[in-house]
Amino acid sequence: MKDSERPLFIAFSSASFFIVGVGIVLPAWGAFHVGGSGLVGLVLLSTSVAGLLLAPVAGHLADRHDRAQVTVAGQTIRALGLALLAPVGFLTESLSPVLLIASGVLGAFGFALLSGSLSGILQAIVPEAQRMGFALRLSLFNQLGIAIGTGATGLAIDRLGSLTTALMFAAAALACLPLLKPITAQARDVRSSRRLSLLSASRQALSYLLASPQALSAAVTVGLAFAVIQITNLLLPGFVIRSLDGDSGLFGLLEMAAAITGMVALAVVGFPSIAKRLQGLTPAILAIAGVSLFLFSLAPNRAIAIVLYCVAGMLWNVSRAAANGHLLTVVDAGMIGRVQAFTALLTGGFGLAIYLIPTIAPGASEATLYMACGAAIVACVGGLSLWTAGQERSRKS
């Protein structure tokens, strides 16, 4: 990959995640003003379900067709989803929710297409030995994209209104597409050599994962890394109020501190010399992230809680980025779209299970749940590592 192409790929990816930030704020704001928190929950639920159902389709398309074309399609679909938000609030109460849900579905499908296609492009233009370091640096810029996107959207709604904001950012999503041409000019397109149907392609991906312990382990590790973040987001508000006797100010401080330290950690580990040492250490980092949740649950006061949450923020950011980098290293280029779809299904499945925990254990405190979930993450990582090592020994013998 040429040095001039690296900044272009990072710019396109961070611009894509900028749109993710837009998609966090704009639909929720519009939904709340149309139907309150109930409609916000319905829109988020429909988006999550759509992401789960459409992930296999998106993965199949990313592996079957030219990755640049799939990326263009995915970004265009996302732009259309944002444009649908423009008239929300100006239409009837019965029609606005339909547009909000349709926008969420289009956004989920477009992002799923981009996830598989951009992973394939990255594999084609970044040498295997450099993917871990590149993925760590890329994660930093992607998070910056989300942060800027959320802030810019809130400011734009305040100054310009929802209609103009939706149309402006839909146009911005399309404006970055010309970056793809120089990025993919030297890339070798890698796709499935057989024109398989969706069902056949999905069966082929499952067979590939079952026959490749390293790829299956990497995919599950990505799901577990996101599970740590899902657990944290779910339990933190209650933990702040009940265990730390805090308020929204402490909650915001913890989230801000973790986000800042997490980005600093990504900037540090993104150096090639450090990233090279992290190769193969993803399970260990993820296990330590699980331990950090356990320790956080024992925090005796606010000061120690802030320190421990900063450490946790660094660990889960690095573990998530390292897990993605490891996945891009061990998975065949012709299968990456479908494997990414599998990780999306895992992440969604873990999320559904995690979000039901307070309902399943209504009497348990957030501190207890943090402790139990941290221990569960460590146990899962340990079991997965032992299974992978055993499978590798069996294949060699």
Tab-separated table of C-alpha atoms in Angstrom, residues 238-382:
chain	number	residue	atom	x	y	z
A	238	GLY	CA	-27.200	2.355	38.112
A	239	PHE	CA	-23.734	1.730	39.549
A	240	VAL	CA	-23.043	5.464	39.728
A	241	ILE	CA	-26.280	6.155	41.582
A	242	ARG	CA	-26.482	3.133	43.889
A	243	SER	CA	-22.866	2.224	44.599
A	244	LEU	CA	-21.121	5.595	44.303
A	245	ASP	CA	-23.995	7.866	45.419
A	246	GLY	CA	-23.297	9.965	42.347
A	247	ASP	CA	-25.379	11.890	39.857
A	248	SER	CA	-25.390	12.658	36.141
A	249	GLY	CA	-22.255	14.779	36.584
A	250	LEU	CA	-20.240	11.806	37.837
A	251	PHE	CA	-21.732	9.615	35.124
A	252	GLY	CA	-20.653	12.064	32.429
A	253	LEU	CA	-17.217	12.477	33.986
A	254	LEU	CA	-16.628	8.715	33.993
A	255	GLU	CA	-17.701	8.336	30.361
A	256	MET	CA	-15.625	11.312	29.232
A	257	ALA	CA	-12.538	10.167	31.146
A	258	ALA	CA	-12.799	6.636	29.758
A	259	ALA	CA	-13.240	7.937	26.200
A	260	ILE	CA	-10.212	10.228	26.465
A	261	THR	CA	-7.911	7.648	28.037
A	262	GLY	CA	-9.143	5.059	25.569
A	263	MET	CA	-8.168	7.221	22.607
A	264	VAL	CA	-4.799	7.985	24.195
A	265	ALA	CA	-4.198	4.260	24.653
A	266	LEU	CA	-5.059	3.610	20.993
A	267	ALA	CA	-2.671	6.360	19.912
A	268	VAL	CA	0.133	4.779	21.945
A	269	VAL	CA	-0.390	1.158	20.891
A	270	GLY	CA	-0.774	2.249	17.273
A	271	PHE	CA	2.988	2.748	16.976
A	272	PRO	CA	4.323	-0.100	14.796
A	273	SER	CA	6.849	-1.286	17.380
A	274	ILE	CA	4.158	-1.593	20.080
A	275	ALA	CA	1.504	-2.987	17.755
A	276	LYS	CA	3.875	-5.750	16.694
A	277	ARG	CA	4.266	-6.834	20.320
A	278	LEU	CA	0.495	-7.001	20.733
A	279	GLN	CA	0.218	-9.608	17.984
A	280	GLY	CA	-1.198	-12.694	19.639
A	281	LEU	CA	-1.948	-10.938	22.933
A	282	THR	CA	-5.570	-10.011	22.166
A	283	PRO	CA	-7.075	-12.734	24.420
A	284	ALA	CA	-4.856	-11.641	27.316
A	285	ILE	CA	-5.859	-7.972	26.884
A	286	LEU	CA	-9.525	-8.947	26.731
A	287	ALA	CA	-9.200	-11.096	29.862
A	288	ILE	CA	-7.592	-8.189	31.729
A	289	ALA	CA	-10.502	-5.995	30.549
A	290	GLY	CA	-12.831	-8.510	32.186
A	291	VAL	CA	-10.784	-8.324	35.377
A	292	SER	CA	-11.035	-4.513	35.258
A	293	LEU	CA	-14.838	-4.781	35.393
A	294	PHE	CA	-14.521	-7.008	38.457
A	295	LEU	CA	-12.199	-4.525	40.158
A	296	PHE	CA	-14.388	-1.570	39.192
A	297	SER	CA	-17.298	-3.191	41.015
A	298	LEU	CA	-15.222	-3.073	44.233
A	299	ALA	CA	-14.375	0.641	43.998
A	300	PRO	CA	-14.786	2.082	47.531
A	301	ASN	CA	-15.084	5.731	46.481
A	302	ARG	CA	-15.439	8.040	43.490
A	303	ALA	CA	-11.744	8.840	43.049
A	304	ILE	CA	-10.729	5.185	42.806
A	305	ALA	CA	-13.744	4.479	40.599
A	306	ILE	CA	-12.603	7.150	38.124
A	307	VAL	CA	-9.080	5.698	38.004
A	308	LEU	CA	-10.353	2.135	37.541
A	309	TYR	CA	-12.856	3.206	34.881
A	310	CYS	CA	-10.101	4.990	32.970
A	311	VAL	CA	-8.039	1.793	33.051
A	312	ALA	CA	-11.085	-0.180	31.914
A	313	GLY	CA	-11.680	2.309	29.095
A	314	MET	CA	-8.129	1.879	27.853
A	315	LEU	CA	-8.375	-1.911	27.989
A	316	TRP	CA	-11.687	-2.328	26.216
A	317	ASN	CA	-10.756	0.152	23.482
A	318	VAL	CA	-7.443	-1.595	22.840
A	319	SER	CA	-8.976	-5.083	23.055
A	320	ARG	CA	-11.730	-4.187	20.573
A	321	ALA	CA	-9.273	-2.673	18.087
A	322	ALA	CA	-6.790	-5.524	18.540
A	323	ALA	CA	-9.550	-8.101	18.055
A	324	ASN	CA	-10.570	-6.455	14.773
A	325	GLY	CA	-6.936	-6.300	13.665
A	326	HIS	CA	-6.398	-9.970	14.498
A	327	LEU	CA	-9.556	-10.904	12.574
A	328	LEU	CA	-8.271	-9.097	9.477
A	329	THR	CA	-4.977	-10.957	9.813
A	330	VAL	CA	-6.211	-14.558	10.112
A	331	VAL	CA	-9.332	-14.595	7.907
A	332	ASP	CA	-9.034	-15.285	4.174
A	333	ALA	CA	-9.766	-12.248	2.006
A	334	GLY	CA	-12.482	-14.080	0.066
A	335	MET	CA	-14.400	-14.827	3.278
A	336	ILE	CA	-14.003	-11.585	5.236
A	337	GLY	CA	-17.440	-10.159	4.390
A	338	ARG	CA	-19.292	-13.230	5.639
A	339	VAL	CA	-17.066	-13.581	8.695
A	340	GLN	CA	-17.704	-9.938	9.559
A	341	ALA	CA	-21.420	-10.714	9.239
A	342	PHE	CA	-20.942	-13.615	11.663
A	343	THR	CA	-19.287	-11.289	14.179
A	344	ALA	CA	-22.214	-8.879	13.795
A	345	LEU	CA	-24.607	-11.719	14.614
A	346	LEU	CA	-22.503	-12.657	17.632
A	347	THR	CA	-22.356	-9.063	18.835
A	348	GLY	CA	-26.100	-8.678	18.446
A	349	GLY	CA	-26.760	-11.994	20.186
A	350	PHE	CA	-24.488	-11.103	23.078
A	351	GLY	CA	-26.193	-7.719	23.294
A	352	LEU	CA	-29.675	-9.228	23.509
A	353	ALA	CA	-28.520	-11.583	26.278
A	354	ILE	CA	-26.689	-8.824	28.156
A	355	TYR	CA	-29.565	-6.358	28.003
A	356	LEU	CA	-31.854	-8.993	29.551
A	357	ILE	CA	-29.591	-9.466	32.587
A	358	PRO	CA	-31.349	-6.872	34.799
A	359	THR	CA	-34.685	-8.513	33.939
A	360	ILE	CA	-33.408	-12.012	34.650
A	361	ALA	CA	-31.744	-10.946	37.921
A	362	PRO	CA	-33.872	-8.016	39.128
A	363	GLY	CA	-32.649	-8.218	42.713
A	364	ALA	CA	-28.937	-8.114	41.917
A	365	SER	CA	-27.051	-4.842	42.321
A	366	GLU	CA	-25.060	-3.339	39.465
A	367	ALA	CA	-21.859	-4.013	41.424
A	368	THR	CA	-22.730	-7.704	41.655
A	369	LEU	CA	-23.580	-7.859	37.955
A	370	TYR	CA	-20.318	-6.106	37.052
A	371	MET	CA	-18.482	-8.701	39.134
A	372	ALA	CA	-20.332	-11.638	37.571
A	373	CYS	CA	-19.969	-10.347	34.010
A	374	GLY	CA	-16.261	-9.634	34.474
A	375	ALA	CA	-15.716	-13.174	35.730
A	376	ALA	CA	-17.783	-14.539	32.819
A	377	ILE	CA	-15.650	-12.645	30.274
A	378	VAL	CA	-12.447	-14.046	31.806
A	379	ALA	CA	-13.903	-17.578	31.795
A	380	CYS	CA	-15.043	-17.281	28.163
A	381	VAL	CA	-11.682	-15.961	27.003
A	382	GLY	CA	-9.827	-18.681	28.912
